[in-house]
CSV table of C-alpha atoms and ligand atoms in Angstrom, one decimal:
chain,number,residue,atom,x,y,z
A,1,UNK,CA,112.1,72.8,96.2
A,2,UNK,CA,113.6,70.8,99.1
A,3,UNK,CA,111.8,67.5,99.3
A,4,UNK,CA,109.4,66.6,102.0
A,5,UNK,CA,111.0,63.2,103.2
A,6,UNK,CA,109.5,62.0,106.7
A,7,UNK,CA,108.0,65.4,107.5
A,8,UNK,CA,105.0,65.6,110.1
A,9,UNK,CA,102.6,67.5,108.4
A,10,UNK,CA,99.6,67.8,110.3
A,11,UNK,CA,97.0,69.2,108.0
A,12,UNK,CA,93.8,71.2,109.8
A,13,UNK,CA,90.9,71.1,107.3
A,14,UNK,CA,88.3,73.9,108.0
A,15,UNK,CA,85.0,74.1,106.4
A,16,UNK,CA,85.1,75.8,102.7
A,17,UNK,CA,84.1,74.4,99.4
A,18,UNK,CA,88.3,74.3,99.1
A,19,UNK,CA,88.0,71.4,101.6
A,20,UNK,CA,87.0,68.8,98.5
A,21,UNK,CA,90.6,69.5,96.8
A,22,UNK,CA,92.0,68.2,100.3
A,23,UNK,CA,92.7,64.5,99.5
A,24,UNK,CA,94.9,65.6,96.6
A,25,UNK,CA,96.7,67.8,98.7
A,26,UNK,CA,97.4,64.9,101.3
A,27,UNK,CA,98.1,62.5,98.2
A,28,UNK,CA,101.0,65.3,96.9
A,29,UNK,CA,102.7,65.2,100.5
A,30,UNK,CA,103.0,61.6,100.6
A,31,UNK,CA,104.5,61.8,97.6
A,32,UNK,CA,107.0,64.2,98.3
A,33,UNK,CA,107.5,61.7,101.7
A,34,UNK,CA,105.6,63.9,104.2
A,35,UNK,CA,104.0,62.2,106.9
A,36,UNK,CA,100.1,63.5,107.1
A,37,UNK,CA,98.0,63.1,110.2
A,38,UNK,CA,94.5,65.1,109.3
A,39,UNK,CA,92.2,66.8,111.6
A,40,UNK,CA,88.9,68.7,110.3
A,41,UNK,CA,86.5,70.6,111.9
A,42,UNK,CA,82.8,69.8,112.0
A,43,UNK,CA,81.9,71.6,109.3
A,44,UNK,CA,84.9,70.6,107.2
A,45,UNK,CA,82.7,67.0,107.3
A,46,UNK,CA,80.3,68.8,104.6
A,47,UNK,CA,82.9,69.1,102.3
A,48,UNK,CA,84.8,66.1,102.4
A,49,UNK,CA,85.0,62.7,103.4
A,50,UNK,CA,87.0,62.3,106.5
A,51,UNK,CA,86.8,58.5,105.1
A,52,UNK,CA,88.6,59.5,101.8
A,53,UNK,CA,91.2,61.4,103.6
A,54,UNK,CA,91.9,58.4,106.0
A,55,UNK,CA,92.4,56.7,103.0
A,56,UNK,CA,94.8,58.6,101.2
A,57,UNK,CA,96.3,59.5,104.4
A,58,UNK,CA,97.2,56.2,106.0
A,59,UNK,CA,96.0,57.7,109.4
A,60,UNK,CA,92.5,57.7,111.4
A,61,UNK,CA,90.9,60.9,111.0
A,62,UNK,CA,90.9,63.4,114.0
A,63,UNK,CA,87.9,65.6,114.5
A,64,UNK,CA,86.9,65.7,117.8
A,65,UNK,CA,88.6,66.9,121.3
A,66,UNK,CA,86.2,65.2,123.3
A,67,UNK,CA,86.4,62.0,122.3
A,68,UNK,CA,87.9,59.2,124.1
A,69,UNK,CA,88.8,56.7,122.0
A,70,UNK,CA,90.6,59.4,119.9
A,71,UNK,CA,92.2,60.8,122.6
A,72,UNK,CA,93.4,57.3,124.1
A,73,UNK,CA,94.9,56.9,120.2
A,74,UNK,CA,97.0,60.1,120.1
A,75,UNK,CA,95.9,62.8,121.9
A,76,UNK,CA,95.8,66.4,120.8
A,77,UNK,CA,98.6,67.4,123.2
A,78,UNK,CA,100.8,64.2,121.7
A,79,UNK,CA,100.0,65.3,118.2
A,80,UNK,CA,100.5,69.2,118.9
A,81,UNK,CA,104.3,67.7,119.5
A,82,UNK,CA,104.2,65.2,116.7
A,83,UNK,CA,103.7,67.8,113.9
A,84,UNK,CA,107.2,69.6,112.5
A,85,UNK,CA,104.3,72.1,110.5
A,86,UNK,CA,101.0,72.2,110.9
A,87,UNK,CA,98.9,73.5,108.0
A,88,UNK,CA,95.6,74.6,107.8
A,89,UNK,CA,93.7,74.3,104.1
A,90,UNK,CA,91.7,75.8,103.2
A,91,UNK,CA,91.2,78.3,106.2
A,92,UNK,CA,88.0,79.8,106.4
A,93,UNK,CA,87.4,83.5,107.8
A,94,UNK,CA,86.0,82.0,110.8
A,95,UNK,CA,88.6,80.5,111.4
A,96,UNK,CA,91.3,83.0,110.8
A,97,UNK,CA,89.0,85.1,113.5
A,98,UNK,CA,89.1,81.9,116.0
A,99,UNK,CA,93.0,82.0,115.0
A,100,UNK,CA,93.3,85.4,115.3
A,101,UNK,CA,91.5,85.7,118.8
A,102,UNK,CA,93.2,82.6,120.3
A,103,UNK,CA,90.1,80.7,120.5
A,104,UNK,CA,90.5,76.8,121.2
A,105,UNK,CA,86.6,75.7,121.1
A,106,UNK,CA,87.6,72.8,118.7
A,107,UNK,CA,90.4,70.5,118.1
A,108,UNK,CA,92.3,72.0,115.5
A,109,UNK,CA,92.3,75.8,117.2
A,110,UNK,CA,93.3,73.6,120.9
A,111,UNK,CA,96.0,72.3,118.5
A,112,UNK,CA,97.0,75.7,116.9
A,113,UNK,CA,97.1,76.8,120.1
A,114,UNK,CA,99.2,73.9,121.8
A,115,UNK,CA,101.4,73.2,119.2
A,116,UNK,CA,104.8,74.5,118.9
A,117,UNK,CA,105.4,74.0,115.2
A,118,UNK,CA,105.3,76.6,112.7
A,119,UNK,CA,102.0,77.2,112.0
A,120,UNK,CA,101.2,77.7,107.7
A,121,UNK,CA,97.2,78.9,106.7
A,122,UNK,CA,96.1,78.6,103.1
A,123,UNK,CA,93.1,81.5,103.4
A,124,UNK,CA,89.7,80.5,101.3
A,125,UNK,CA,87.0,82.5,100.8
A,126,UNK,CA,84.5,84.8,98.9
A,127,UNK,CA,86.3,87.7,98.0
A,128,UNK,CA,83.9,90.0,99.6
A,129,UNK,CA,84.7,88.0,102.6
A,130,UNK,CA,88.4,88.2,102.3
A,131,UNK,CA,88.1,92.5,101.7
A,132,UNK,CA,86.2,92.7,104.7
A,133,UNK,CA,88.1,94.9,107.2
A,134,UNK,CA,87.6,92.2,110.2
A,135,UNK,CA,89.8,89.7,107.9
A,136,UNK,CA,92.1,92.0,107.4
A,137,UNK,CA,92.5,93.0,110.8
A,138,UNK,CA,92.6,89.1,111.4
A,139,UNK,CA,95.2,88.4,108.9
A,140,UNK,CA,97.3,91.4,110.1
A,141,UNK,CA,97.5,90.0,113.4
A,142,UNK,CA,98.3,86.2,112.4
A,143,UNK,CA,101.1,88.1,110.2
A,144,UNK,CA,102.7,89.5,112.8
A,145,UNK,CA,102.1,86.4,114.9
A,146,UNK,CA,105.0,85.0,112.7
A,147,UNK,CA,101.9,82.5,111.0
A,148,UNK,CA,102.7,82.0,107.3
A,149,UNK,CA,100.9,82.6,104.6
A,150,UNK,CA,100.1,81.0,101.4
A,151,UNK,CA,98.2,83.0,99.0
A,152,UNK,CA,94.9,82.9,98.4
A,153,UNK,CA,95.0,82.8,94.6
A,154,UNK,CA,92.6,84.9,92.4
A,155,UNK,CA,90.0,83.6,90.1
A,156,UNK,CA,86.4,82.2,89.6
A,157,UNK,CA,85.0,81.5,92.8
A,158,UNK,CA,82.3,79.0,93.7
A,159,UNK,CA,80.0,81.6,94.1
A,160,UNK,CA,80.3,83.1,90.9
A,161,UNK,CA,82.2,86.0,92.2
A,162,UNK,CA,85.5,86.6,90.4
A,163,UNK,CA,88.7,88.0,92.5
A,164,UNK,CA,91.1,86.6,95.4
A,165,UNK,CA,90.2,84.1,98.0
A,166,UNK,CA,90.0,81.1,96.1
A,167,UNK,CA,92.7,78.5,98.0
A,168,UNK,CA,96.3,78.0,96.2
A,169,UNK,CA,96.1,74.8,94.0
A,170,UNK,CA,97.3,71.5,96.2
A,171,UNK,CA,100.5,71.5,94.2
A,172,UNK,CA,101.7,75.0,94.3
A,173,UNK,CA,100.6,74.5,98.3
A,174,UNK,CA,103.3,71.8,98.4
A,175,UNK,CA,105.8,73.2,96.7
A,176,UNK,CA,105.7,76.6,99.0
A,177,UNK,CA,105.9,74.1,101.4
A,178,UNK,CA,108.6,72.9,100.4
A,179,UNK,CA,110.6,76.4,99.8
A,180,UNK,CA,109.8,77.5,103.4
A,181,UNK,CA,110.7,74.0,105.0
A,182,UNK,CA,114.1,72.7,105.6
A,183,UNK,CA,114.9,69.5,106.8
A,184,UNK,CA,115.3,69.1,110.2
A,185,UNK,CA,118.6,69.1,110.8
A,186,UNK,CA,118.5,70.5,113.8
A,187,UNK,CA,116.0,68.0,115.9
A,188,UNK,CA,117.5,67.0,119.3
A,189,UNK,CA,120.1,70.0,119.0
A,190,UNK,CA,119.4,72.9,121.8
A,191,UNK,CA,120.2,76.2,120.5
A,192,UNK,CA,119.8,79.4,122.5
A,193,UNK,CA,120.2,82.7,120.6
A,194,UNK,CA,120.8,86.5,122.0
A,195,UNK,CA,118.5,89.2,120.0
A,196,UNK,CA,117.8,92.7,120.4
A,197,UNK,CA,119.6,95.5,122.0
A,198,UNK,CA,120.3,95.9,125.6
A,199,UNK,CA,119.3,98.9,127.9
A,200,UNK,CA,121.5,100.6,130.4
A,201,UNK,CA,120.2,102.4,132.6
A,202,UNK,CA,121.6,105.8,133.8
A,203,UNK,CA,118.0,107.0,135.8
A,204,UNK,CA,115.0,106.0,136.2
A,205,UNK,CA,114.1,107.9,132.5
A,206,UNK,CA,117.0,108.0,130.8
A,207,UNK,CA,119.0,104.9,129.2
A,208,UNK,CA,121.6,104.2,126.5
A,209,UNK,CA,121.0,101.4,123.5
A,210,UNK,CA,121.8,101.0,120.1
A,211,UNK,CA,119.2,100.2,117.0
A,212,UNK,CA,119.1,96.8,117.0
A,213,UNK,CA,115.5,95.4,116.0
A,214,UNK,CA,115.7,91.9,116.9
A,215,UNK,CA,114.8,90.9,113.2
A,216,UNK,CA,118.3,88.8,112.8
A,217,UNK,CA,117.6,87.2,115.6
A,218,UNK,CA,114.3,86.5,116.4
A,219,UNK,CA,115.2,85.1,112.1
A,220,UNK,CA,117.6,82.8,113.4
A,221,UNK,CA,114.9,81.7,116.1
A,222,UNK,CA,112.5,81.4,113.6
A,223,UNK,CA,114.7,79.2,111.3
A,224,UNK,CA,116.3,76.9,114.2
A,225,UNK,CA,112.8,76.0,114.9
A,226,UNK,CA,111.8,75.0,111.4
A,227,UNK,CA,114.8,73.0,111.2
A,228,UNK,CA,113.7,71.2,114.2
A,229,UNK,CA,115.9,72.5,117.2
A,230,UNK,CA,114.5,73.0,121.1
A,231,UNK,CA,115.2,76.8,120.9
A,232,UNK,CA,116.1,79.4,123.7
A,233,UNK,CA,115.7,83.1,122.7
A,234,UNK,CA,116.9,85.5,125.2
A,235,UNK,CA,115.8,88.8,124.0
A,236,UNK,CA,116.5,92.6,124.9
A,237,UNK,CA,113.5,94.8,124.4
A,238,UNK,CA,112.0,94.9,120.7
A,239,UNK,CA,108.6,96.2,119.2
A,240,UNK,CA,108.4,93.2,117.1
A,241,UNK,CA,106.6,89.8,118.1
A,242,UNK,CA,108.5,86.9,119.3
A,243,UNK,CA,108.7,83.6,116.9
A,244,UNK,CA,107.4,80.7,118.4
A,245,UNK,CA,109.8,78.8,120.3
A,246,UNK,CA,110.6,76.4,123.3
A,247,UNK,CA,111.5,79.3,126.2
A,248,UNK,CA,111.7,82.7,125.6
A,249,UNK,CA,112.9,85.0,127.9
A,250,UNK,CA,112.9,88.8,128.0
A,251,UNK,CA,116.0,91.0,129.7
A,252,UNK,CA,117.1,94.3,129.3
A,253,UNK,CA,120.5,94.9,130.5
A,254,UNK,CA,123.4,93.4,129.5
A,255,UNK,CA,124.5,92.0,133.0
A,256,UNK,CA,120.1,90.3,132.9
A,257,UNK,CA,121.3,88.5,129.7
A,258,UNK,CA,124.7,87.2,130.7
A,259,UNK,CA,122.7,85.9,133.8
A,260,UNK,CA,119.8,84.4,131.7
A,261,UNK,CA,122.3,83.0,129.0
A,262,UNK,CA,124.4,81.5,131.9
A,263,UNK,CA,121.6,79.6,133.9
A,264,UNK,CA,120.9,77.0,131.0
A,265,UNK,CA,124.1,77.0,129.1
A,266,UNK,CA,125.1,73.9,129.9
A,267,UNK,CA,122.3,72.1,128.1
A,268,UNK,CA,122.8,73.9,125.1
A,269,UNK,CA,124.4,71.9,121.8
A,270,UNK,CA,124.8,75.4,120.0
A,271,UNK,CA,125.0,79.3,121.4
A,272,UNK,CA,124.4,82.3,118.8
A,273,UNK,CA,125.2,85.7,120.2
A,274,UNK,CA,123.2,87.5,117.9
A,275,UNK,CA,122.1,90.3,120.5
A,276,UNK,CA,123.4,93.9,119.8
A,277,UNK,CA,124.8,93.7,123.6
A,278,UNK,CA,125.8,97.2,125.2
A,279,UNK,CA,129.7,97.2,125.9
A,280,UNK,CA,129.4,99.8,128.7
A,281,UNK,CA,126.8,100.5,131.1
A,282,UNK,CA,126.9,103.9,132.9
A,283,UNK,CA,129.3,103.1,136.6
A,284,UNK,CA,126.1,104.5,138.3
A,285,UNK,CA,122.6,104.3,137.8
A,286,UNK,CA,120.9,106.7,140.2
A,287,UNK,CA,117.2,106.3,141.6
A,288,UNK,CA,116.2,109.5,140.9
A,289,UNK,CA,115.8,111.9,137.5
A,290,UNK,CA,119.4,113.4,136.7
A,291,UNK,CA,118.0,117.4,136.8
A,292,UNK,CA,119.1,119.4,134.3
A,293,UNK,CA,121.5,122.7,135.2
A,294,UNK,CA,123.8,124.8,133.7
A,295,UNK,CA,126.4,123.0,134.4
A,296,UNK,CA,128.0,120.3,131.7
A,297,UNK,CA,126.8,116.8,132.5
A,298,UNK,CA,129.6,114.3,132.6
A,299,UNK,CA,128.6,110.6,132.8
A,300,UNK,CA,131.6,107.4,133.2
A,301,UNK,CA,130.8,104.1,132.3
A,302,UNK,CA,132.3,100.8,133.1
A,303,UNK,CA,133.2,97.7,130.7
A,304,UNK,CA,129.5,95.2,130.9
A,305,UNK,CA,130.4,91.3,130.7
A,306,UNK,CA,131.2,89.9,127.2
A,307,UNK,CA,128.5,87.2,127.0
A,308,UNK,CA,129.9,85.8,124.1
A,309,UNK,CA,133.3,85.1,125.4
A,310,UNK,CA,131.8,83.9,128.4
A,311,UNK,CA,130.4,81.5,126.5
A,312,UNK,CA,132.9,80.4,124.4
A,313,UNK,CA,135.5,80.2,127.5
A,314,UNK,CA,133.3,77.5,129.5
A,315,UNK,CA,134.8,73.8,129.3
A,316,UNK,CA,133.2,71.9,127.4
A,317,UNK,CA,130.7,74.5,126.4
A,318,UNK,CA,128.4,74.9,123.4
A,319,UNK,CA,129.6,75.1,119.6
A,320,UNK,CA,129.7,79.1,119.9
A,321,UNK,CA,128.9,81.4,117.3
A,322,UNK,CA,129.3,85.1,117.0
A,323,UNK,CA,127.9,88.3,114.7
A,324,UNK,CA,130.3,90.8,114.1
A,325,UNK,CA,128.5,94.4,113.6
A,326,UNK,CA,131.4,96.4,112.0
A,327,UNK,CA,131.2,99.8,109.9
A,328,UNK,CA,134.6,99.2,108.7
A,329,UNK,CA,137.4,96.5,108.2
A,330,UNK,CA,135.1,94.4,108.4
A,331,UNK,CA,137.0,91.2,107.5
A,332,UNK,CA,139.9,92.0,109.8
A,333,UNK,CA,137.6,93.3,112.7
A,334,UNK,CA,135.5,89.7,112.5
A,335,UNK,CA,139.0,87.7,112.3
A,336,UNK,CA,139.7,89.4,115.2
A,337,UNK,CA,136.9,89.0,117.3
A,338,UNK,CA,136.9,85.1,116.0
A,339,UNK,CA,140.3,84.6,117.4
A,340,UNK,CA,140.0,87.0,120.5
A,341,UNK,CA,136.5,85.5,121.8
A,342,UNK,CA,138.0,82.0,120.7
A,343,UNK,CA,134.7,81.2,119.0
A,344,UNK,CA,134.2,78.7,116.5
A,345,UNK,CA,132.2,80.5,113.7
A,346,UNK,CA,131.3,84.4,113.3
A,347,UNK,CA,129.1,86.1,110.8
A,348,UNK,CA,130.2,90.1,110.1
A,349,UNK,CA,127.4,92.5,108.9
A,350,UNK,CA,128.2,96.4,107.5
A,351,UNK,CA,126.1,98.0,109.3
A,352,UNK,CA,127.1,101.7,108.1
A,353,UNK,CA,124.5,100.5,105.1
A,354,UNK,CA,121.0,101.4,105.4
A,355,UNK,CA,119.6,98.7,103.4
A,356,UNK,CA,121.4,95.7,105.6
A,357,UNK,CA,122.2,95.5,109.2
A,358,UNK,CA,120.6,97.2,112.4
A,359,UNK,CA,117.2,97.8,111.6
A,360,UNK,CA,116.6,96.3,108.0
A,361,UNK,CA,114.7,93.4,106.5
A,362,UNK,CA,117.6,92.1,104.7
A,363,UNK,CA,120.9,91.9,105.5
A,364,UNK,CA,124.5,90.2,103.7
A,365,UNK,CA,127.0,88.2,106.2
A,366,UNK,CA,130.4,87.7,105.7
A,367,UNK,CA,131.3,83.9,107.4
A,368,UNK,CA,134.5,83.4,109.2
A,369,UNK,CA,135.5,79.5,111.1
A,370,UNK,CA,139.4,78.8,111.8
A,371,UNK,CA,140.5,77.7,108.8
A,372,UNK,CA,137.5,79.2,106.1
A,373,UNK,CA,135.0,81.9,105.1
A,374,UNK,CA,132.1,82.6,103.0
A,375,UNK,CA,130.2,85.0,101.3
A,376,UNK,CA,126.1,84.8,101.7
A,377,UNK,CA,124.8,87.5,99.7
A,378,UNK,CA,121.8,90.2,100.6
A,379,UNK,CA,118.6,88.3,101.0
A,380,UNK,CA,115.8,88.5,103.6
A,381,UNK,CA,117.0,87.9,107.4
A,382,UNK,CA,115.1,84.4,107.6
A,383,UNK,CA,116.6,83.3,104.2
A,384,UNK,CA,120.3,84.7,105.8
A,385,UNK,CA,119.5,83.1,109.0
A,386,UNK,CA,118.5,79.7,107.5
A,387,UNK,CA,121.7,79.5,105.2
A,388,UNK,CA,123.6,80.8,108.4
A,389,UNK,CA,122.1,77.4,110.6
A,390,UNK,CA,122.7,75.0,107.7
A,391,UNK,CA,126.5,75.9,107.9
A,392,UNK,CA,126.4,75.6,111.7
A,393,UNK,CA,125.0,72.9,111.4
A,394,UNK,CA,128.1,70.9,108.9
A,395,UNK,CA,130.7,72.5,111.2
A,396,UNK,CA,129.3,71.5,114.4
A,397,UNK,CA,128.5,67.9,113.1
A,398,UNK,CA,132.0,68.1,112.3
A,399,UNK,CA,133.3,69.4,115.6
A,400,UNK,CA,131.4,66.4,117.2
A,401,UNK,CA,133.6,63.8,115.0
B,1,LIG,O1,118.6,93.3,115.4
B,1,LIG,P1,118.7,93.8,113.9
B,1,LIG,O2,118.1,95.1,113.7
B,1,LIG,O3,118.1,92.7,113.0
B,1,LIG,O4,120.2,93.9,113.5
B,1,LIG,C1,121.0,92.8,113.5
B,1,LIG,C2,122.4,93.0,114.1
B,1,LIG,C3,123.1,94.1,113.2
B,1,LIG,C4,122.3,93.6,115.5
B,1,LIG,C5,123.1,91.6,114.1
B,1,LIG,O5,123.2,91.1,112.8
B,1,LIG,C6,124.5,91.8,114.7
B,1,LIG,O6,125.5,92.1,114.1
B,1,LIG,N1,124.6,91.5,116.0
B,1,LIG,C7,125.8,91.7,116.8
B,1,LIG,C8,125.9,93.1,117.3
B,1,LIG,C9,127.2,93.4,118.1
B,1,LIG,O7,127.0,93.8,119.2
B,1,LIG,O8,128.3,93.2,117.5
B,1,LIG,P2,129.8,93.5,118.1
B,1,LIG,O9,130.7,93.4,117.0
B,1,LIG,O10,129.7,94.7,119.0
B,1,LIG,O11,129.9,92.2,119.1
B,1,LIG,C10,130.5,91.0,118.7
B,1,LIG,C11,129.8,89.8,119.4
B,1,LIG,O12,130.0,89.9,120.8
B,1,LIG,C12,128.4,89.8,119.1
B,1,LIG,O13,128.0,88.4,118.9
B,1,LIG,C13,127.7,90.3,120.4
B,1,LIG,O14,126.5,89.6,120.7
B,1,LIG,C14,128.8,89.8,121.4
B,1,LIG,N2,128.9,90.7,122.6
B,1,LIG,C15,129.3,92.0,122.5
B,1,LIG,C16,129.5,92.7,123.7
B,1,LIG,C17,129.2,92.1,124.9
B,1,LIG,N3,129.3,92.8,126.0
B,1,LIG,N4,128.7,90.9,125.0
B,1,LIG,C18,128.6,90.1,123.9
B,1,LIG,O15,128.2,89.0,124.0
């Protein structure tokens, strides 16, 4: 478990007989070093003292959007920013709904909405509750959101019932915590990131692509922001939903992305061409359906930009990192493309397998820099992309002394 040490944890407390185990919970992320601010709703109030948790916390209390003095104190906008992970325990199934609906009729659903930390929910509630086909439409939706989950545990519940929806313990809560935190070594760094294919057009129906998902990507998105980093995703077009992060901005062709990438490359620390970018685009794109006949159908294409090397050739341009998606050689081929596109780090993936690569939940990357290379072995694409940032991270720390 990676320790807490001066993490922001802003902890949302939401009305369920869970809230009473709440102090302890605070008390075990001080002592792992976290930093707790505490905000409850009203009804949270009936099952704990926000006195108590001021207490334990070291920090006033927030509970209320509209009040003044608060809001002089640290405002909800200021302590949106100040959280690195804001976790709500126990969350009720009303407020999983308000969650799920984008409500923001109280300060901690204004702060889930205004915050752009990852966002963690600890679900509590009577099993019955938790079965009901509304949650699980709710929690379906927060899922896909990118909002993480942690548990609920099964058991005796207060009511008697026995069965899930009783909230995880406060110390297995902290220790997830601490396997899906890292520290933030990324804070102050800018990183934008390519994901997702691009389109090329060749009418108004018809288009060539390839079967990138975005997943590796929008992972490495995902990770740069828990490690603290102002993150740029420039994505081509994918059915899965974006991560939360600083600008995001949607392209489809090749020559859109270049452009995109381009406009705010200079205040980038770190560039990671992740995107599945097309290397031709057809040398016309009519305005009208192609119609069929019985003729064969011949179609040229011209060479797209290299957005990568046109990174990686700018003076005094980000540290610039590259994937490599090979079917074979794929050592050599990633050498290569290192040396060619004069980056300073690529990461090769096989994607001739079906269980890794294009498409997949996990994939396996192969780690190339001037004078190194590692292995990281098949895991889950946000486990993959966090191990991928840490090493960034050492060799662009290096680069800079
Ligand atoms: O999206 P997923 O389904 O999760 O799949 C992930 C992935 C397999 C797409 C990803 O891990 C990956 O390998 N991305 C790079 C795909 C690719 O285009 O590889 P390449 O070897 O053809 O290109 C080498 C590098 O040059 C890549 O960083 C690519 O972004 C970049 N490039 C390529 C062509 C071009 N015109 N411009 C570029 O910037």
């Amino acid at each position: 478990m990676t320790s807490l040490q001066n993490f922001n944890v802003l902890l949302g407390i939401t009305g369920g007989i869970a809230a009473y185990k709440t102090p302890d919970l605070v008390r075990k992320l001080k002592a792992q070093g976290a930093n707790v601010r505490v905000v409850v709703t009203e009804s949270a109030k009936s099952f704990v003292s926000p006195l108590a948790l001021q207490a334990v916390s070291g920090n006033t209390v927030s509970d209320n959007i509209l009040d003044p003095a608060a809001e002089a104190a640290m405002g909800h906008i200021e302590l949106a920013r100040w959280a690195d992970i804001l976790l709500v325990a126990p969350a009720t199934a009303n407020f999983i709904a308000k969650l799920a609906n984008g409500l923001a009729d109280d300060l901690l659903s204004t702060l889930c909405l205004a915050t752009n930390a990852p966002i963690y929910i600890a679900p509590a509630m009577n099993q019955q509750m938790w079965f009901a086909s509304a949650t699980v439409e709710n929690m379906q939706i927060l899922e896909t959101r990118g909002i993480g989950i942690f548990g609920p545990d099964q058991g005796e519940q207060a009511c008697g019932e026995v069965g899930p929806g009783r909230m995880m313990e406060p110390e297995q809560l902290v220790s997830e915590l601490g396997k899906v935190i890292t520290h933030p070594i990324l804070k102050g760094k800018r990183i934008t990131i390519t994901a997702g294919p691009t389109r090329e057009h060749i009418d108004p129906v018809r288009y060539i692509t390839n079967h990138s998902s975005g997943k590796m990507g929008y992972a490495l998105a995902r990770a740069a922001k828990l490690m603290g980093a102002e993150v740029t995703l420039v994505s081509g077009p994918v059915n899965i939903t974006a991560p939360n992060v600083d600008k995001l901005h949607k392209v489809v062709t090749a020559e859109d992305m270049l452009n995109t990438v381009m406009k705010d490359i200079k205040d980038c620390d770190i560039f990671i061409g992740c995107a599945a970018v097309a290397d031709y685009r057809p040398t016309e794109s009519v305005d009208h359906k192609i119609k069929k006949s019985n003729i064969e159908l011949t179609l040229t294409f011209v060479r797209n930009p290299d957005i990568l090397a046109s990174v990686a050739a700018l003076k005094d341009g980000p540290f610039t990192v590259g994937f490599a998606a090979e079917t074979q050689n794929v050592s050599e081929y990633a050498k290569d493309k290192l040396q060619r596109k004069k980056l300073d780090m690529i990461a090769a993936n096989d994607v001739s397998q079906r269980d890794i690569g294009f498409n997949s939940d996990d994939n396996r990357l192969h780690v190339f820099w001037k004078s190194g290379d590692i292995q990281l072995d098949k895991a889950d694409k946000l486990t993959l992309a966090t191990q991928l940032l840490q090493l960034i991270s050492e060799h662009f720390n290096d680069a800079q002394n």
